Amino acid sequence: MKNNGMLAHHRPQWKTNLGFLFAAVGSAIGLGNIWRFSYLCYKNGGGAFLIPYLIALITVGLPLMVLELGLGHKMRGSAPASMASVSKKWEWLGWWQVIFVMFGIVLYYSVVISWCLNYFFFSFDLGWGPDPDTFFFKDFLMVSGGPHQIGHLRTPVVFTLLLIWFLNWIIVFKGVQKGLERANKIFMPLLFSLTAVIVLWSLKLPGAKEGIMVYLKPDFSRLKDPHVWMDAFSQIFFTLSLGFGIMITYASYLPRKSNIVKDSLAIGFINCFFSLFAGFGVFAILGYMSQATSSPITEVVSQSIGLAFVVYPKAISLLPYFSRAFGVIFFGILVIAGLSSAISITEAFTSSLIDKFHYPRKAVTSVLCVFGFLGSIVFATQAGIHWLDIVDHFLTQYGLVVGAICECVLIAWIYKAQRLRQHINHYGDWKLKFWWDMCVRVISPLVLIFIFISSVAEELSVSYGGYSRVAIILIGRDWLIYTLFVAIIVASHPWRSDPKERMLASE
Ligand code: TRP
């Protein structure tokens, strides 16, 4: 439709504020909340880790959540459109974020969801057998010797992957209200109630108390280690979907009268509370397992992937009753949590293409999901787990952090935090105070720059995960560089409509 010679923009809108909150919480709560958080807590001083975690939430997590939601709400656009509205020169940043998340993070993330789906089916007859370790690495993934030995595709993974991308496609295809909002209105209550069942069930098991003690017993001496602080800050980013371009897009579908501050606090606290709560279940089960096998809990805990696909299956097989049901619920939770995060980036990318090129949603989603599925196949080979490890490290440790530093510079300095604060305060009932400007102008960028420099210094001294330098450079670093190139090329294309026009049309 034409409007003053320009293409008018029909922006979808959430039906209810609760629908928006469910979708945003659905994006935030993902695989990372369930095992990554628990493992980090364990590794970084138990209950003492909650101190840096809460500090990270308050000083960086929540202020940046307000910034992203405020930006999307003000500009009424996806990440690239919103950034282009601030300055055409910075449009690449929005594209880079959605591109490396869509064609990076979500490619391997959906492979992990597909493993969870396989394990969901295995749970019906405890198909991992008596030795889950050998089962997972040798029989299921048939892991090769290193990232250079690709081997062949793992058919069971490819099949479930197809199903995951199909679900992803159908939800985003149906649009904001009928797809995302409706799906999350089913997913979130289901996720919360199933998690409550699992946690309460685990707490009743013998040995659960000892497990919880290990989880929460604070070891304050660990707070002297800078790694503990770096882990807390990068976890806050990943878990709140910050620097992904997702929250900007989701907020662009909000009505004008919206309480950005209240919504940001709700998303942040619900997400972190969920992590804390799920951790009780994870550690209760570990406590039970350590008692059942008479081995100390330190020998039972393992890192993220091992925790879900080796330790948990072992524990499930050991359960005294209803072990199959427990397995089905546990892996079901992981699939729901993962899928509701994966759809959020597909939406953010779809929305970016619609904003810029005015392509029809259905065509965009269909093409995107086909490419997404094909891209994911890279991680479904026998070398998949090595690739996943390297790409995950680079994209989450550097991509998200660099993107967020640029976001702070662009919004808090170039656009000016104060202007965005005035906008947020104009429409919302909960008012932001001056200290928010300080957080996004000074504290957040300084903390992020510190994390970035420390990570680079460490990277140069020890090769990540013991992989060869060639693998690290070709797979990890280059992934970021190539996506940046693509982003710059896409950003240099002309707009089919003026991004500012879209914003004014809806004022
Ligand atoms: N917050 C999610 C987690 O903790 C991660 C996530 C959010 C994500 N959005 C995403 C992963 C989009 C992949 C794609 O696990």
Coordinates of C-alpha atoms and ligand atoms in Angstrom, one line a residue:
M1 CA 0.0 0.0 0.0
K2 CA 1.2 3.5 -0.8
N3 CA 1.5 6.2 1.7
N4 CA 2.8 9.6 0.7
G5 CA 4.7 7.9 -2.1
M6 CA 6.3 5.5 0.4
L7 CA 5.4 1.9 1.1
A8 CA 3.4 1.9 4.3
H9 CA 4.4 -0.5 7.0
H10 CA 1.9 -2.9 8.6
R11 CA 3.6 -3.9 11.8
P12 CA 2.2 -6.9 13.6
Q13 CA 1.4 -6.4 17.3
W14 CA 1.1 -8.7 20.3
K15 CA -2.5 -9.3 21.3
T16 CA -1.8 -9.0 25.0
N17 CA 1.1 -7.9 27.1
L18 CA 1.2 -11.3 28.7
G19 CA 1.6 -12.8 25.3
F20 CA 4.7 -10.6 24.8
L21 CA 6.1 -11.5 28.2
F22 CA 5.6 -15.2 27.5
A23 CA 7.4 -14.9 24.1
A24 CA 10.3 -12.9 25.6
V25 CA 10.6 -15.2 28.6
G26 CA 10.4 -18.1 26.1
S27 CA 13.4 -16.7 24.2
A28 CA 15.4 -16.1 27.4
I29 CA 14.7 -19.4 29.0
G30 CA 16.6 -22.0 27.0
L31 CA 19.0 -24.9 27.2
G32 CA 21.4 -22.6 28.9
N33 CA 19.2 -22.1 31.9
I34 CA 19.0 -25.7 32.8
W35 CA 22.4 -27.1 32.6
R36 CA 24.8 -24.3 31.8
F37 CA 23.7 -22.3 34.8
S38 CA 23.9 -25.2 37.2
Y39 CA 27.3 -26.2 36.1
L40 CA 28.6 -22.7 36.3
C41 CA 27.3 -22.4 39.8
Y42 CA 29.0 -25.6 40.8
K43 CA 32.3 -24.7 39.1
N44 CA 32.4 -21.2 40.5
G45 CA 32.0 -21.5 44.2
G46 CA 28.4 -22.8 44.6
G47 CA 26.2 -20.3 46.3
A48 CA 28.9 -17.7 46.2
F49 CA 28.5 -17.5 42.4
L50 CA 25.1 -16.0 42.9
I51 CA 26.8 -12.8 44.1
P52 CA 28.6 -12.0 40.7
Y53 CA 25.5 -13.4 38.9
L54 CA 23.2 -11.0 40.6
I55 CA 25.6 -8.1 40.2
A56 CA 25.9 -8.9 36.5
L57 CA 22.1 -9.0 36.3
I58 CA 21.6 -5.6 37.9
T59 CA 24.5 -3.7 36.5
V60 CA 24.5 -5.0 32.9
G61 CA 21.6 -7.5 32.3
L62 CA 18.7 -5.4 33.3
P63 CA 20.0 -2.0 32.0
L64 CA 20.7 -3.5 28.6
M65 CA 17.3 -5.3 28.5
V66 CA 15.7 -1.8 29.1
L67 CA 17.9 -0.5 26.3
E68 CA 17.0 -3.2 23.8
L69 CA 13.3 -3.1 24.6
G70 CA 13.3 0.7 24.6
L71 CA 15.1 0.8 21.2
G72 CA 12.7 -1.6 19.5
H73 CA 9.7 0.1 21.0
K74 CA 10.9 3.6 20.0
M75 CA 12.0 2.7 16.5
R76 CA 9.3 0.1 15.8
G77 CA 11.7 -2.0 13.9
S78 CA 13.9 -5.2 13.9
A79 CA 17.5 -4.8 14.9
P80 CA 18.9 -3.5 11.6
A81 CA 15.9 -1.2 11.0
S82 CA 16.2 0.2 14.5
M83 CA 19.9 0.8 14.2
A84 CA 19.5 2.3 10.7
S85 CA 16.9 4.7 12.2
V86 CA 19.5 6.0 14.6
S87 CA 22.3 6.1 12.0
K88 CA 22.5 4.6 8.6
K89 CA 26.2 4.0 9.2
W90 CA 25.4 1.6 11.9
E91 CA 22.9 -0.6 10.2
W92 CA 25.5 -3.3 9.7
L93 CA 25.5 -3.9 13.5
G94 CA 21.9 -5.1 13.5
W95 CA 22.5 -7.3 10.5
W96 CA 25.6 -8.8 12.0
Q97 CA 23.8 -9.7 15.2
V98 CA 20.9 -11.4 13.5
I99 CA 23.1 -13.1 10.9
F100 CA 25.6 -14.6 13.3
V101 CA 22.9 -15.7 15.6
M102 CA 20.7 -17.2 12.8
F103 CA 23.6 -18.6 10.8
G104 CA 25.7 -19.5 13.7
I105 CA 24.3 -20.0 17.2
V106 CA 20.9 -21.4 16.1
L107 CA 22.5 -23.8 13.7
Y108 CA 24.2 -25.8 16.4
Y109 CA 21.6 -24.9 19.1
S110 CA 18.9 -26.7 17.0
V111 CA 21.2 -29.7 16.7
V112 CA 21.4 -29.9 20.5
I113 CA 17.6 -29.6 20.6
S114 CA 17.4 -32.5 18.2
W115 CA 19.7 -34.6 20.4
C116 CA 17.2 -33.8 23.2
L117 CA 14.4 -35.0 21.0
N118 CA 16.2 -38.2 20.3
Y119 CA 16.7 -38.7 24.1
F120 CA 13.1 -37.9 24.7
F121 CA 12.2 -40.9 22.5
F122 CA 15.0 -43.1 24.0
S123 CA 13.5 -42.4 27.5
F124 CA 10.5 -44.5 26.7
D125 CA 12.6 -47.7 27.0
L126 CA 15.8 -46.2 28.6
G127 CA 17.4 -46.8 25.2
W128 CA 20.9 -45.5 26.3
G129 CA 21.5 -48.8 28.1
P130 CA 23.8 -49.5 31.0
D131 CA 26.7 -47.3 29.7
P132 CA 25.4 -43.8 28.7
D133 CA 28.8 -42.5 28.1
T134 CA 29.8 -44.9 25.4
F135 CA 26.3 -44.8 24.1
F136 CA 26.3 -41.0 23.6
F137 CA 29.8 -40.5 22.1
K138 CA 30.3 -43.8 20.3
D139 CA 26.9 -45.2 19.3
F140 CA 24.8 -42.1 19.0
L141 CA 27.1 -39.4 17.7
M142 CA 30.0 -41.6 16.6
V143 CA 32.3 -38.7 17.4
S144 CA 35.3 -38.5 15.1
G145 CA 38.9 -37.9 16.2
G146 CA 38.8 -34.1 15.6
P147 CA 37.3 -31.2 13.7
H148 CA 39.1 -32.1 10.5
Q149 CA 37.6 -35.6 10.4
I150 CA 34.1 -34.9 9.2
G151 CA 33.0 -38.5 8.6
H152 CA 29.4 -39.1 7.6
L153 CA 26.0 -37.6 8.6
R154 CA 24.3 -39.1 11.7
T155 CA 20.9 -40.1 10.3
P156 CA 19.0 -40.1 13.6
V157 CA 20.1 -36.6 14.3
V158 CA 19.2 -35.4 10.8
F159 CA 15.6 -36.8 11.1
T160 CA 14.9 -35.0 14.4
L161 CA 16.6 -31.9 13.1
L162 CA 14.2 -31.9 10.3
L163 CA 11.3 -32.0 12.7
I164 CA 12.7 -29.2 14.8
W165 CA 13.1 -26.9 11.8
F166 CA 9.6 -27.9 10.7
L167 CA 8.2 -26.8 14.0
N168 CA 10.3 -23.6 13.9
W169 CA 9.0 -22.9 10.4
I170 CA 5.4 -23.5 11.1
I171 CA 5.3 -21.3 14.2
V172 CA 7.1 -18.3 12.6
F173 CA 5.2 -18.8 9.3
K174 CA 1.9 -18.2 11.1
G175 CA 3.0 -14.8 12.3
V176 CA 3.3 -12.9 15.5
Q177 CA -0.1 -13.4 17.1
K178 CA -1.2 -16.7 15.6
G179 CA 2.3 -18.3 15.6
L180 CA 4.7 -17.0 18.2
E181 CA 2.2 -15.7 20.8
R182 CA 0.0 -18.7 20.6
A183 CA 2.9 -21.2 20.7
N184 CA 4.5 -19.5 23.7
K185 CA 1.2 -19.4 25.6
I186 CA 1.2 -23.2 25.4
F187 CA 5.0 -23.7 25.9
M188 CA 5.6 -21.4 28.9
P189 CA 2.9 -22.8 31.3
L190 CA 3.8 -26.3 30.2
L191 CA 7.5 -25.6 30.8
F192 CA 6.9 -24.1 34.3
S193 CA 4.6 -26.9 35.4
L194 CA 6.8 -29.7 34.1
T195 CA 9.9 -28.1 35.7
A196 CA 8.0 -27.9 39.0
V197 CA 7.1 -31.6 38.8
I198 CA 10.7 -32.6 38.1
V199 CA 12.2 -30.4 40.8
L200 CA 9.8 -31.5 43.5
W201 CA 10.2 -35.1 42.5
S202 CA 14.0 -34.8 42.6
L203 CA 13.9 -33.2 46.0
K204 CA 12.1 -36.2 47.5
L205 CA 14.9 -38.6 46.4
P206 CA 17.4 -39.9 49.0
G207 CA 20.7 -37.9 48.9
A208 CA 19.0 -34.8 47.4
K209 CA 19.9 -32.7 50.5
E210 CA 23.6 -33.4 50.0
G211 CA 23.4 -32.5 46.4
I212 CA 21.7 -29.2 47.2
M213 CA 24.4 -28.5 49.8
V214 CA 27.0 -28.8 47.1
Y215 CA 25.0 -26.5 44.8
L216 CA 24.5 -23.7 47.3
K217 CA 27.4 -24.0 49.9
P218 CA 29.2 -20.8 49.3
D219 CA 32.9 -20.8 48.8
F220 CA 33.6 -17.0 48.9
S221 CA 37.3 -17.5 48.2
R222 CA 36.4 -18.2 44.5
L223 CA 35.2 -14.6 44.1
K224 CA 38.9 -13.6 43.9
D225 CA 39.2 -15.4 40.5
P226 CA 38.3 -13.1 37.6
H227 CA 37.1 -16.1 35.6
V228 CA 34.2 -16.4 38.0
W229 CA 33.1 -12.9 37.2
M230 CA 33.6 -13.4 33.4
D231 CA 31.5 -16.5 33.5
A232 CA 28.7 -14.6 35.4
F233 CA 28.6 -11.7 32.9
S234 CA 28.7 -13.9 29.8
Q235 CA 26.0 -16.2 31.2
I236 CA 23.8 -13.2 31.8
F237 CA 24.1 -12.2 28.2
F238 CA 23.4 -15.5 26.7
T239 CA 20.6 -16.3 29.1
L240 CA 18.7 -13.0 28.6
S241 CA 19.1 -13.2 24.8
L242 CA 20.9 -9.8 24.9
G243 CA 23.0 -8.8 21.8
F244 CA 21.0 -11.2 19.7
G245 CA 18.7 -8.6 18.1
I246 CA 15.8 -10.6 19.4
M247 CA 14.5 -8.4 22.2
I248 CA 14.6 -5.3 19.9
T249 CA 12.4 -7.1 17.5
Y250 CA 10.0 -8.4 20.1
A251 CA 9.6 -4.9 21.6
S252 CA 8.8 -3.5 18.2
Y253 CA 5.5 -5.4 18.2
L254 CA 4.4 -3.7 21.5
P255 CA 1.7 -1.1 21.5
R256 CA 2.7 2.5 22.2
K257 CA 1.4 2.5 25.8
S258 CA 3.9 0.0 27.3
N259 CA 5.8 -0.3 30.5
I260 CA 9.3 -1.1 29.3
V261 CA 10.8 -0.9 32.8
K262 CA 8.3 -3.3 34.3
D263 CA 8.5 -5.7 31.4
S264 CA 12.4 -5.7 31.5
L265 CA 12.4 -6.5 35.2
A266 CA 9.8 -9.2 34.8
I267 CA 11.7 -10.9 32.0
G268 CA 15.1 -10.7 33.8
F269 CA 13.8 -11.9 37.2
I270 CA 11.6 -14.7 35.8
N271 CA 14.5 -16.0 33.7
C272 CA 17.0 -16.0 36.6
F273 CA 14.6 -17.4 39.1
F274 CA 13.9 -20.2 36.6
S275 CA 17.6 -21.0 36.4
L276 CA 18.0 -21.0 40.2
F277 CA 14.9 -23.2 40.6
A278 CA 16.0 -25.7 37.9
G279 CA 19.4 -25.9 39.6
F280 CA 17.7 -27.4 42.6
G281 CA 16.4 -30.3 40.5
V282 CA 19.7 -30.8 38.7
F283 CA 21.7 -31.0 42.0
A284 CA 19.1 -33.1 43.9
I285 CA 19.4 -35.7 41.2
L286 CA 23.2 -35.5 41.3
G287 CA 23.1 -36.0 45.1
Y288 CA 20.9 -39.0 44.6
M289 CA 23.2 -40.4 42.1
S290 CA 26.3 -40.0 44.2
Q291 CA 24.5 -41.8 47.0
A292 CA 23.2 -44.6 44.8
T293 CA 26.7 -45.2 43.3
S294 CA 28.5 -44.4 46.6
S295 CA 30.8 -42.0 44.7
P296 CA 31.5 -38.4 45.8
I297 CA 29.5 -35.8 43.9
T298 CA 32.7 -34.2 42.5
E299 CA 33.1 -37.3 40.4
V300 CA 29.5 -37.2 39.2
V301 CA 29.3 -33.7 37.9
S302 CA 30.4 -33.0 34.4
Q303 CA 30.3 -30.1 31.9
S304 CA 27.2 -29.0 30.1
I305 CA 26.8 -31.5 27.3
G306 CA 28.0 -34.4 29.5
L307 CA 25.6 -33.3 32.2
A308 CA 22.5 -33.6 30.0
F309 CA 23.4 -36.6 27.8
V310 CA 25.6 -38.7 30.0
V311 CA 25.1 -37.9 33.7
Y312 CA 21.4 -37.4 33.5
P313 CA 20.6 -40.6 31.6
K314 CA 22.7 -42.5 34.1
A315 CA 20.8 -41.0 37.0
I316 CA 17.4 -41.6 35.3
S317 CA 18.2 -45.3 34.8
L318 CA 19.0 -45.5 38.5
L319 CA 15.7 -44.1 39.7
P320 CA 13.7 -46.4 41.9
Y321 CA 10.4 -45.8 40.2
F322 CA 8.8 -44.2 37.1
S323 CA 12.2 -43.6 35.6
R324 CA 10.9 -43.6 32.1
A325 CA 8.3 -40.9 32.9
F326 CA 11.1 -38.8 34.5
G327 CA 13.3 -39.1 31.4
V328 CA 10.4 -38.2 29.1
I329 CA 9.5 -35.1 31.1
F330 CA 13.2 -34.0 31.5
F331 CA 14.0 -34.2 27.8
G332 CA 10.6 -32.8 27.0
I333 CA 11.4 -29.7 29.1
L334 CA 14.7 -29.3 27.2
V335 CA 13.0 -29.5 23.8
I336 CA 10.4 -26.9 24.8
A337 CA 12.9 -24.5 26.3
G338 CA 15.2 -24.8 23.3
L339 CA 12.5 -24.5 20.7
S340 CA 11.0 -21.4 22.2
S341 CA 14.5 -19.8 22.0
A342 CA 15.1 -21.0 18.5
I343 CA 11.9 -19.5 17.1
S344 CA 12.8 -16.1 18.5
I345 CA 15.8 -15.7 16.3
T346 CA 14.0 -17.0 13.2
E347 CA 11.4 -14.3 13.9
A348 CA 14.1 -11.6 14.5
F349 CA 15.7 -12.5 11.1
T350 CA 12.4 -12.7 9.3
S351 CA 11.4 -9.4 10.6
S352 CA 14.7 -7.8 9.5
L353 CA 14.2 -9.0 5.9
I354 CA 10.5 -7.9 5.9
D355 CA 11.5 -4.4 7.2
K356 CA 14.2 -3.8 4.7
F357 CA 13.0 -5.6 1.5
H358 CA 9.2 -5.9 2.1
Y359 CA 9.3 -9.6 1.1
P360 CA 6.2 -11.5 2.2
R361 CA 6.6 -13.2 5.6
K362 CA 5.6 -16.7 4.4
A363 CA 8.2 -16.8 1.6
V364 CA 10.9 -15.4 3.9
T365 CA 10.3 -17.9 6.7
S366 CA 10.1 -20.8 4.2
V367 CA 13.4 -20.0 2.5
L368 CA 15.1 -19.2 5.9
C369 CA 14.1 -22.4 7.5
V370 CA 15.3 -24.5 4.5
F371 CA 18.7 -22.8 4.7
G372 CA 18.7 -23.1 8.4
F373 CA 18.1 -26.8 8.2
L374 CA 20.8 -27.2 5.6
G375 CA 23.2 -25.1 7.6
S376 CA 22.5 -27.2 10.7
I377 CA 23.6 -30.3 8.9
V378 CA 27.2 -29.1 9.3
F379 CA 26.8 -29.9 13.0
A380 CA 25.1 -33.3 12.4
T381 CA 28.2 -35.0 11.1
Q382 CA 30.6 -37.1 13.2
A383 CA 32.7 -34.0 13.7
G384 CA 29.7 -32.0 14.7
I385 CA 30.4 -31.8 18.4
H386 CA 33.9 -30.4 17.9
W387 CA 32.6 -27.8 15.5
L388 CA 29.8 -26.9 17.9
D389 CA 32.2 -26.4 20.7
I390 CA 34.4 -24.1 18.8
V391 CA 31.7 -22.0 17.1
D392 CA 29.8 -21.7 20.4
H393 CA 32.9 -20.4 22.2
F394 CA 33.6 -17.7 19.6
L395 CA 30.1 -16.5 19.0
T396 CA 29.0 -16.3 22.6
Q397 CA 32.3 -15.2 24.0
Y398 CA 33.1 -12.6 21.3
G399 CA 30.2 -12.0 19.0
L400 CA 27.6 -11.2 21.7
V401 CA 30.1 -9.1 23.7
V402 CA 31.4 -7.1 20.8
G403 CA 27.9 -6.6 19.5
A404 CA 26.8 -5.3 22.9
I405 CA 29.7 -2.9 23.2
C406 CA 28.8 -1.4 19.8
E407 CA 25.1 -1.2 20.9
C408 CA 26.1 0.8 24.0
V409 CA 28.2 3.2 21.9
L410 CA 25.5 3.6 19.3
I411 CA 22.5 4.0 21.6
A412 CA 24.0 5.4 24.8
W413 CA 26.5 7.8 23.3
I414 CA 25.6 8.6 19.7
Y415 CA 21.8 8.5 20.1
K416 CA 22.1 9.5 23.8
A417 CA 20.8 7.4 26.6
Q418 CA 18.8 10.4 28.0
R419 CA 16.7 10.6 24.8
L420 CA 15.8 7.0 25.0
R421 CA 15.1 7.3 28.7
Q422 CA 12.7 10.2 28.0
H423 CA 10.9 8.1 25.5
I424 CA 10.5 5.1 27.9
N425 CA 9.4 7.4 30.7
H426 CA 6.9 9.1 28.4
Y427 CA 5.0 5.9 27.6
G428 CA 5.5 3.8 30.7
D429 CA 4.3 4.2 34.3
W430 CA 7.5 3.0 36.0
K431 CA 10.1 5.8 35.5
L432 CA 13.8 5.3 34.8
K433 CA 16.2 7.4 36.8
F434 CA 19.5 9.0 35.8
W435 CA 21.5 6.1 37.1
W436 CA 20.3 4.0 34.1
D437 CA 22.2 6.4 31.9
M438 CA 25.3 5.7 33.9
C439 CA 24.9 2.0 33.6
V440 CA 24.5 1.9 29.8
R441 CA 27.0 4.7 29.1
V442 CA 29.8 3.8 31.5
I443 CA 29.4 0.6 33.6
S444 CA 28.2 -1.8 30.9
P445 CA 30.6 -0.9 28.2
L446 CA 33.6 -0.9 30.7
V447 CA 32.7 -4.3 32.0
L448 CA 32.2 -5.6 28.5
I449 CA 35.5 -4.2 27.3
F450 CA 37.2 -5.8 30.3
I451 CA 35.7 -9.2 29.5
F452 CA 36.6 -8.9 25.9
I453 CA 40.3 -8.0 26.6
S454 CA 40.6 -10.7 29.2
S455 CA 39.2 -13.3 26.8
V456 CA 41.5 -12.3 24.0
A457 CA 44.5 -12.4 26.3
E458 CA 43.6 -15.9 27.4
E459 CA 42.9 -17.0 23.9
L460 CA 46.4 -16.0 22.8
S461 CA 48.0 -17.8 25.7
V462 CA 46.2 -21.1 25.5
S463 CA 44.4 -22.6 22.5
Y464 CA 40.7 -23.0 23.3
G465 CA 39.7 -26.6 24.2
G466 CA 43.1 -28.0 23.0
Y467 CA 42.0 -27.7 19.4
S468 CA 44.6 -26.9 16.7
R469 CA 45.2 -23.2 15.9
V470 CA 44.0 -23.8 12.3
A471 CA 40.7 -25.2 13.4
I472 CA 40.2 -22.4 15.8
I473 CA 40.9 -19.7 13.2
L474 CA 39.1 -21.3 10.3
I475 CA 36.0 -22.4 12.2
G476 CA 35.7 -20.0 15.1
R477 CA 37.2 -16.6 14.2
D478 CA 36.3 -16.7 10.6
W479 CA 32.7 -17.5 11.3
L480 CA 32.5 -14.0 12.9
I481 CA 34.4 -12.3 10.1
Y482 CA 32.4 -13.8 7.3
T483 CA 29.1 -13.0 8.9
L484 CA 30.4 -9.4 9.4
F485 CA 31.1 -9.2 5.7
V486 CA 27.7 -10.5 4.7
A487 CA 26.2 -8.0 7.2
I488 CA 28.0 -5.1 5.6
I489 CA 26.9 -6.1 2.1
V490 CA 23.3 -6.5 3.1
A491 CA 23.4 -3.1 5.0
S492 CA 24.7 -1.4 1.9
H493 CA 21.6 -2.3 -0.2
P494 CA 19.1 0.4 -0.5
W495 CA 15.8 0.4 1.6
R496 CA 12.5 -0.1 -0.1
S497 CA 11.1 2.4 2.4
D498 CA 12.7 4.9 4.7
P499 CA 13.1 3.4 8.2
K500 CA 12.2 6.7 9.8
E501 CA 8.9 6.7 7.9
R502 CA 7.9 3.5 9.6
M503 CA 8.5 5.0 13.0
L504 CA 6.6 8.3 12.2
A505 CA 3.7 6.4 10.6
S506 CA 3.0 4.7 14.0
E507 CA 3.5 7.6 16.3
Ligands
TRP1 N1 18.6 -17.7 26.2 C1 18.9 -19.0 25.6 C2 19.5 -19.9 26.6 O1 19.8 -19.6 27.7 C3 19.7 -18.9 24.4 C4 19.0 -18.3 23.2 C5 18.2 -17.2 23.2 C6 19.2 -18.7 21.9 N2 17.8 -17.0 22.0 C7 18.3 -17.8 21.2 C8 19.9 -19.6 21.3 C9 18.2 -18.0 19.8 C10 19.8 -19.8 19.9 C11 19.0 -18.9 19.2 O2 19.7 -21.0 26.3

